[in-house]
């Protein structure tokens, strides 16, 4: 079980959350591969933690669907099912659309500037064919809007959905395109215009196009 040595550790979180976030990221980006056996003692040593927070983190990851635990036998990373994206993206689209509607009253110029700067980094990653960074920046863009919506329930559900979507994209080496950048530009403008109906529609279009593109690639 290859475990990275140099990695960025989350700060100001409990040992359990630190372990959870790091292990989840390794599963999402493929550092820990599907069906790979996870040994808590090895993980504890790699993360400089005791076995207790590792076990607690693995239990949380099991609930999230990232690992499967067989008491007394083994703990393994779950498999990735190609068809899961068609189930993940539609609810993600609806909740992202709702977030955009709810965010409108809470947006200010600083937020718009952040959205525009993030979208610029996004297109730069696409143009340099850095799919890994493009995907992470795309999530940052949408997360700014989700945070502005200020709804903890939407935030929690989207966080779970987005984690599984990111894993699918990394696993299948899927690339976002310039069309996403153009749609982001239109979303920002519509948010500035305070048009909830139109921005919700644009959000759904943004994700629906992704579903269509993936279907064309025969991923789902």
Short mmCIF file of C-alpha atoms in Angstrom, two decimals, residues 103-118 144 148 188-189 191-194:
data_model
loop_
_atom_site.label_atom_id
_atom_site.label_comp_id
_atom_site.label_asym_id
_atom_site.label_seq_id
_atom_site.Cartn_x
_atom_site.Cartn_y
_atom_site.Cartn_z
CA UNK A 103 -26.83 33.32 -2.83
CA UNK A 104 -28.03 36.40 -4.74
CA UNK A 105 -28.96 38.56 -1.70
CA UNK A 106 -25.62 37.76 -0.04
CA UNK A 107 -23.27 38.61 -2.91
CA UNK A 108 -21.07 41.71 -2.89
CA UNK A 109 -18.34 43.10 -5.11
CA UNK A 110 -15.62 41.18 -3.29
CA UNK A 111 -17.44 37.93 -4.04
CA UNK A 112 -17.87 38.82 -7.70
CA UNK A 113 -14.18 39.64 -7.92
CA UNK A 114 -13.32 36.30 -6.35
CA UNK A 115 -15.60 34.48 -8.81
CA UNK A 116 -14.00 36.25 -11.77
CA UNK A 117 -10.46 35.58 -10.54
CA UNK A 118 -11.29 31.93 -9.92
CA UNK A 144 -18.01 30.23 -3.58
CA UNK A 148 -22.80 32.51 -0.22
CA UNK A 188 -21.49 35.68 -12.88
CA UNK A 189 -23.24 38.29 -15.02
CA UNK A 191 -25.84 36.88 -10.47
CA UNK A 192 -24.90 40.56 -10.80
CA UNK A 193 -28.26 41.18 -12.47
CA UNK A 194 -29.97 39.46 -9.50
#
